[in-house]
PDB file of C-alpha atoms in Angstrom:
ATOM      1  CA  MET A   1     121.256-156.482 -54.478  1.00 45.00           C
ATOM      2  CA  LEU A   2     119.008-154.771 -51.928  1.00 53.00           C
ATOM      3  CA  LYS A   3     115.552-154.392 -53.472  1.00 55.00           C
ATOM      4  CA  THR A   4     112.979-152.683 -51.317  1.00 73.00           C
ATOM      5  CA  TYR A   5     110.029-150.405 -51.834  1.00 78.00           C
ATOM      6  CA  PRO A   6     109.252-147.040 -50.262  1.00 84.00           C
ATOM      7  CA  TYR A   7     107.132-147.060 -47.143  1.00 84.00           C
ATOM      8  CA  VAL A   8     105.319-144.384 -45.155  1.00 88.00           C
ATOM      9  CA  VAL A   9     107.182-143.288 -42.036  1.00 90.00           C
ATOM     10  CA  GLU A  10     104.834-140.500 -40.998  1.00 91.00           C
ATOM     11  CA  ARG A  11     101.335-140.159 -42.392  1.00 90.00           C
ATOM     12  CA  TYR A  12      99.847-136.739 -43.090  1.00 89.00           C
ATOM     13  CA  PRO A  13      98.254-135.073 -40.055  1.00 85.00           C
ATOM     14  CA  THR A  14      95.393-133.320 -41.848  1.00 83.00           C
ATOM     15  CA  GLU A  15      91.834-134.546 -42.207  1.00 86.00           C
ATOM     16  CA  VAL A  16      91.085-135.313 -45.862  1.00 86.00           C
ATOM     17  CA  ILE A  17      87.357-135.780 -45.347  1.00 86.00           C
ATOM     18  CA  SER A  18      85.616-134.418 -42.290  1.00 87.00           C
ATOM     19  CA  LEU A  19      82.726-136.029 -40.460  1.00 87.00           C
ATOM     20  CA  GLU A  20      80.599-133.039 -41.490  1.00 87.00           C
ATOM     21  CA  ASP A  21      81.422-133.624 -45.183  1.00 87.00           C
ATOM     22  CA  ALA A  22      80.532-137.309 -44.889  1.00 87.00           C
ATOM     23  CA  ARG A  23      77.295-136.530 -43.036  1.00 85.00           C
ATOM     24  CA  ALA A  24      76.346-134.058 -45.763  1.00 85.00           C
ATOM     25  CA  TRP A  25      77.126-136.635 -48.491  1.00 81.00           C
ATOM     26  CA  LEU A  26      74.870-139.130 -46.721  1.00 82.00           C
ATOM     27  CA  ARG A  27      72.241-136.416 -46.201  1.00 80.00           C
ATOM     28  CA  MET A  28      72.571-137.049 -42.496  1.00 74.00           C
ATOM     29  CA  ASP A  29      73.297-133.424 -41.630  1.00 67.00           C
ATOM     30  CA  ILE A  30      70.338-133.274 -39.310  1.00 70.00           C
ATOM     31  CA  PRO A  31      71.033-131.064 -36.291  1.00 69.00           C
ATOM     32  CA  GLU A  32      71.450-132.983 -33.033  1.00 69.00           C
ATOM     33  CA  PHE A  33      71.228-136.429 -34.725  1.00 71.00           C
ATOM     34  CA  GLU A  34      74.561-137.979 -33.901  1.00 71.00           C
ATOM     35  CA  ASP A  35      73.605-141.631 -33.416  1.00 78.00           C
ATOM     36  CA  ASP A  36      75.545-142.825 -36.463  1.00 81.00           C
ATOM     37  CA  ASP A  37      78.586-140.552 -36.157  1.00 84.00           C
ATOM     38  CA  GLN A  38      80.927-143.344 -35.044  1.00 88.00           C
ATOM     39  CA  THR A  39      79.779-145.553 -37.934  1.00 87.00           C
ATOM     40  CA  ILE A  40      80.268-142.695 -40.384  1.00 87.00           C
ATOM     41  CA  GLU A  41      83.757-141.913 -39.002  1.00 90.00           C
ATOM     42  CA  ASN A  42      84.690-145.578 -39.305  1.00 89.00           C
ATOM     43  CA  LEU A  43      83.476-145.608 -42.912  1.00 90.00           C
ATOM     44  CA  VAL A  44      85.468-142.445 -43.703  1.00 91.00           C
ATOM     45  CA  ASN A  45      88.647-144.017 -42.309  1.00 92.00           C
ATOM     46  CA  ALA A  46      87.981-147.352 -44.050  1.00 90.00           C
ATOM     47  CA  GLY A  47      87.243-145.603 -47.358  1.00 91.00           C
ATOM     48  CA  ILE A  48      90.430-143.548 -47.192  1.00 93.00           C
ATOM     49  CA  ASP A  49      92.457-146.633 -46.248  1.00 92.00           C
ATOM     50  CA  TYR A  50      90.899-148.631 -49.087  1.00 90.00           C
ATOM     51  CA  VAL A  51      91.646-145.985 -51.720  1.00 91.00           C
ATOM     52  CA  GLU A  52      95.196-145.395 -50.436  1.00 90.00           C
ATOM     53  CA  THR A  53      95.967-149.111 -50.279  1.00 87.00           C
ATOM     54  CA  GLN A  54      94.527-149.956 -53.678  1.00 87.00           C
ATOM     55  CA  CYS A  55      96.280-147.013 -55.364  1.00 85.00           C
ATOM     56  CA  ASN A  56      99.481-147.151 -53.281  1.00 83.00           C
ATOM     57  CA  LEU A  57      99.384-143.427 -52.582  1.00 86.00           C
ATOM     58  CA  GLN A  58      98.579-141.038 -49.774  1.00 90.00           C
ATOM     59  CA  LEU A  59      95.740-138.509 -49.953  1.00 92.00           C
ATOM     60  CA  GLY A  60      97.883-136.040 -47.993  1.00 91.00           C
ATOM     61  CA  ILE A  61     101.611-135.300 -48.058  1.00 92.00           C
ATOM     62  CA  SER A  62     103.424-137.969 -46.061  1.00 93.00           C
ATOM     63  CA  ASP A  63     107.051-138.747 -45.217  1.00 94.00           C
ATOM     64  CA  TYR A  64     108.546-141.847 -46.849  1.00 92.00           C
ATOM     65  CA  GLU A  65     111.769-143.830 -46.536  1.00 91.00           C
ATOM     66  CA  TRP A  66     113.286-146.092 -49.149  1.00 88.00           C
ATOM     67  CA  TYR A  67     116.338-148.311 -48.701  1.00 86.00           C
ATOM     68  CA  THR A  68     117.900-149.135 -52.049  1.00 84.00           C
ATOM     69  CA  SER A  69     121.113-150.181 -53.715  1.00 79.00           C
ATOM     70  CA  CYS A  70     120.176-148.942 -57.135  1.00 74.00           C
ATOM     71  CA  LEU A  71     120.692-145.199 -57.375  1.00 75.00           C
ATOM     72  CA  PRO A  72     120.295-143.413 -59.706  1.00 73.00           C
ATOM     73  CA  TYR A  73     116.885-144.896 -60.301  1.00 79.00           C
ATOM     74  CA  GLU A  74     113.177-144.209 -60.587  1.00 81.00           C
ATOM     75  CA  ILE A  75     111.379-144.175 -57.236  1.00 81.00           C
ATOM     76  CA  PRO A  76     109.216-147.324 -57.509  1.00 73.00           C
ATOM     77  CA  ASP A  77     105.547-147.676 -56.691  1.00 70.00           C
ATOM     78  CA  THR A  78     105.128-144.214 -55.195  1.00 72.00           C
ATOM     79  CA  PHE A  79     103.165-141.601 -57.048  1.00 75.00           C
ATOM     80  CA  TYR A  80     103.113-137.859 -56.606  1.00 85.00           C
ATOM     81  CA  VAL A  81     106.553-137.485 -55.037  1.00 88.00           C
ATOM     82  CA  ARG A  82     106.908-133.841 -53.990  1.00 89.00           C
ATOM     83  CA  SER A  83     110.521-133.545 -52.866  1.00 90.00           C
ATOM     84  CA  ILE A  84     113.602-135.404 -51.709  1.00 92.00           C
ATOM     85  CA  THR A  85     114.296-134.658 -48.040  1.00 94.00           C
ATOM     86  CA  SER A  86     117.679-136.373 -47.927  1.00 93.00           C
ATOM     87  CA  ILE A  87     119.782-139.195 -49.328  1.00 91.00           C
ATOM     88  CA  GLU A  88     122.257-141.038 -47.117  1.00 90.00           C
ATOM     89  CA  SER A  89     124.846-143.520 -48.282  1.00 87.00           C
ATOM     90  CA  VAL A  90     124.881-146.414 -45.858  1.00 81.00           C
ATOM     91  CA  ALA A  91     128.307-147.961 -45.312  1.00 74.00           C
ATOM     92  CA  SER A  92     130.020-149.969 -42.596  1.00 71.00           C
ATOM     93  CA  GLY A  93     131.363-146.723 -41.111  1.00 73.00           C
ATOM     94  CA  GLY A  94     127.823-145.389 -40.684  1.00 76.00           C
ATOM     95  CA  PRO A  95     125.493-143.264 -42.772  1.00 83.00           C
ATOM     96  CA  THR A  96     126.766-140.231 -44.668  1.00 86.00           C
ATOM     97  CA  ILE A  97     124.380-137.554 -45.906  1.00 90.00           C
ATOM     98  CA  ILE A  98     124.883-136.789 -49.588  1.00 90.00           C
ATOM     99  CA  ASN A  99     124.941-133.112 -50.450  1.00 91.00           C
ATOM    100  CA  PRO A 100     121.793-132.186 -52.465  1.00 92.00           C
ATOM    101  CA  SER A 101     124.012-130.516 -55.075  1.00 91.00           C
ATOM    102  CA  ASN A 102     125.264-134.007 -56.035  1.00 90.00           C
ATOM    103  CA  TYR A 103     121.911-135.342 -57.221  1.00 90.00           C
ATOM    104  CA  GLU A 104     118.917-134.163 -59.136  1.00 90.00           C
ATOM    105  CA  PHE A 105     115.242-134.908 -58.588  1.00 90.00           C
ATOM    106  CA  ILE A 106     113.688-135.344 -62.030  1.00 89.00           C
ATOM    107  CA  ARG A 107     109.934-135.297 -62.511  1.00 87.00           C
ATOM    108  CA  MET A 108     109.071-137.518 -65.480  1.00 84.00           C
ATOM    109  CA  SER A 109     105.301-136.970 -65.169  1.00 80.00           C
ATOM    110  CA  LYS A 110     102.801-136.123 -62.440  1.00 74.00           C
ATOM    111  CA  ARG A 111     103.051-139.687 -61.202  1.00 76.00           C
ATOM    112  CA  ARG A 112     106.655-140.663 -61.930  1.00 80.00           C
ATOM    113  CA  CYS A 113     110.047-139.296 -60.922  1.00 86.00           C
ATOM    114  CA  CYS A 114     113.622-140.401 -60.531  1.00 86.00           C
ATOM    115  CA  ILE A 115     116.872-139.492 -58.830  1.00 88.00           C
ATOM    116  CA  GLN A 116     119.959-138.956 -60.937  1.00 88.00           C
ATOM    117  CA  TRP A 117     123.539-138.233 -59.911  1.00 87.00           C
ATOM    118  CA  ASN A 118     125.068-135.076 -61.334  1.00 86.00           C
ATOM    119  CA  ASN A 119     127.716-135.734 -64.000  1.00 81.00           C
ATOM    120  CA  ASP A 120     130.739-134.982 -61.839  1.00 80.00           C
ATOM    121  CA  TYR A 121     129.576-137.069 -58.841  1.00 82.00           C
ATOM    122  CA  SER A 122     130.005-140.762 -58.138  1.00 76.00           C
ATOM    123  CA  ASN A 123     129.339-142.820 -55.064  1.00 76.00           C
ATOM    124  CA  ASN A 124     130.488-146.387 -54.477  1.00 74.00           C
ATOM    125  CA  ALA A 125     128.176-147.116 -51.550  1.00 77.00           C
ATOM    126  CA  THR A 126     126.240-150.373 -51.771  1.00 78.00           C
ATOM    127  CA  SER A 127     123.041-149.040 -50.232  1.00 85.00           C
ATOM    128  CA  PHE A 128     121.230-145.773 -49.748  1.00 87.00           C
ATOM    129  CA  LEU A 129     118.453-144.402 -47.575  1.00 89.00           C
ATOM    130  CA  VAL A 130     116.253-141.984 -49.496  1.00 91.00           C
ATOM    131  CA  LYS A 131     113.819-139.841 -47.504  1.00 93.00           C
ATOM    132  CA  PHE A 132     111.147-138.000 -49.431  1.00 92.00           C
ATOM    133  CA  LYS A 133     107.687-136.469 -49.290  1.00 93.00           C
ATOM    134  CA  ALA A 134     104.850-137.712 -51.477  1.00 90.00           C
ATOM    135  CA  GLY A 135     101.092-137.312 -51.691  1.00 90.00           C
ATOM    136  CA  PHE A 136      98.565-134.647 -52.490  1.00 90.00           C
ATOM    137  CA  GLU A 137      98.608-131.146 -51.100  1.00 88.00           C
ATOM    138  CA  GLU A 138      95.580-130.161 -49.068  1.00 86.00           C
ATOM    139  CA  GLY A 139      92.768-129.131 -51.398  1.00 86.00           C
ATOM    140  CA  TYR A 140      94.349-130.832 -54.455  1.00 90.00           C
ATOM    141  CA  VAL A 141      93.217-134.445 -54.047  1.00 90.00           C
ATOM    142  CA  PRO A 142      91.794-135.563 -57.429  1.00 91.00           C
ATOM    143  CA  GLU A 143      88.024-135.444 -57.492  1.00 91.00           C
ATOM    144  CA  ALA A 144      87.823-139.078 -58.677  1.00 92.00           C
ATOM    145  CA  LEU A 145      89.597-140.253 -55.513  1.00 92.00           C
ATOM    146  CA  LEU A 146      87.334-138.156 -53.273  1.00 91.00           C
ATOM    147  CA  MET A 147      84.313-139.517 -55.143  1.00 91.00           C
ATOM    148  CA  ALA A 148      85.639-143.061 -54.627  1.00 92.00           C
ATOM    149  CA  VAL A 149      85.821-142.467 -50.865  1.00 91.00           C
ATOM    150  CA  ARG A 150      82.347-140.920 -51.001  1.00 90.00           C
ATOM    151  CA  ALA A 151      81.013-143.972 -52.882  1.00 89.00           C
ATOM    152  CA  PHE A 152      82.693-146.281 -50.346  1.00 89.00           C
ATOM    153  CA  ILE A 153      81.051-144.402 -47.460  1.00 87.00           C
ATOM    154  CA  GLY A 154      77.639-144.395 -49.136  1.00 86.00           C
ATOM    155  CA  ASP A 155      77.781-148.082 -50.038  1.00 84.00           C
ATOM    156  CA  GLY A 156      79.030-149.042 -46.583  1.00 82.00           C
ATOM    157  CA  TYR A 157      76.363-146.994 -44.848  1.00 80.00           C
ATOM    158  CA  VAL A 158      73.477-148.356 -46.903  1.00 76.00           C
ATOM    159  CA  ASN A 159      74.735-151.962 -47.007  1.00 74.00           C
ATOM    160  CA  ARG A 160      76.015-152.359 -43.453  1.00 70.00           C
ATOM    161  CA  GLU A 161      75.070-155.995 -43.226  1.00 67.00           C
ATOM    162  CA  ASP A 162      76.682-157.013 -46.564  1.00 62.00           C
ATOM    163  CA  PRO A 163      80.466-157.251 -46.040  1.00 59.00           C
ATOM    164  CA  ILE A 164      81.036-159.360 -49.170  1.00 58.00           C
ATOM    165  CA  ARG A 165      82.130-157.468 -52.289  1.00 58.00           C
ATOM    166  CA  GLU A 166      81.866-159.784 -55.269  1.00 59.00           C
ATOM    167  CA  LYS A 167      81.499-157.310 -58.098  1.00 60.00           C
ATOM    168  CA  ARG A 168      83.429-154.354 -59.392  1.00 63.00           C
ATOM    169  CA  THR A 169      81.911-151.352 -57.675  1.00 74.00           C
ATOM    170  CA  LEU A 170      81.799-147.654 -58.483  1.00 77.00           C
ATOM    171  CA  VAL A 171      84.712-147.214 -56.067  1.00 83.00           C
ATOM    172  CA  ASP A 172      86.859-149.618 -58.110  1.00 82.00           C
ATOM    173  CA  LYS A 173      85.934-147.881 -61.355  1.00 80.00           C
ATOM    174  CA  LEU A 174      86.820-144.438 -59.974  1.00 83.00           C
ATOM    175  CA  ILE A 175      90.233-145.488 -58.640  1.00 83.00           C
ATOM    176  CA  SER A 176      91.233-147.628 -61.635  1.00 82.00           C
ATOM    177  CA  PRO A 177      93.297-144.869 -63.334  1.00 78.00           C
ATOM    178  CA  PHE A 178      95.360-144.542 -60.140  1.00 81.00           C
ATOM    179  CA  VAL A 179      96.015-148.250 -59.548  1.00 79.00           C
ATOM    180  CA  LEU A 180      99.420-149.637 -60.523  1.00 69.00           C
ATOM    181  CA  PRO A 181      99.163-152.464 -63.025  1.00 64.00           C
ATOM    182  CA  TYR A 182     101.217-155.462 -61.913  1.00 57.00           C
ATOM    183  CA  VAL A 183     102.158-158.379 -64.082  1.00 38.00           C
TER     184      VAL A 183
END
């Protein structure tokens, strides 16, 4: 049985947190003082990457692909799925796009969803390629996640010479509701 997990094919193109926002958070919005801009940009990118990696989500709407052999099924480990772009059955004769009228995208909660075949449809393919969009729409990123990135930036800026994180930080506390619990 093919067991894979969704992965990002194309990351969102928008800027979640601007350099100006980060400078304002750090109270570094002094006109013509740009000495630390590269450091601040690096911290913004590292903070976003940290939050996205720890929570296994994207702060903007991104394109995903998922190879699976287990449809109908819940889309694993991907929160905030927005829509199914396409489903292809993969067979020895090549991929065949499945008509969207043959499946249903079911939202089980804000964070969980699944794909279900319609009653009168069956497919004997052994694997499928599911393409979908997931993430947060611009302007709708949860405040706790933005605050976690802000805390990451602030901590990284103040403690530049201390790369060792041995304790649970404010960042970890803010993202904890979004982190998948694994056994």
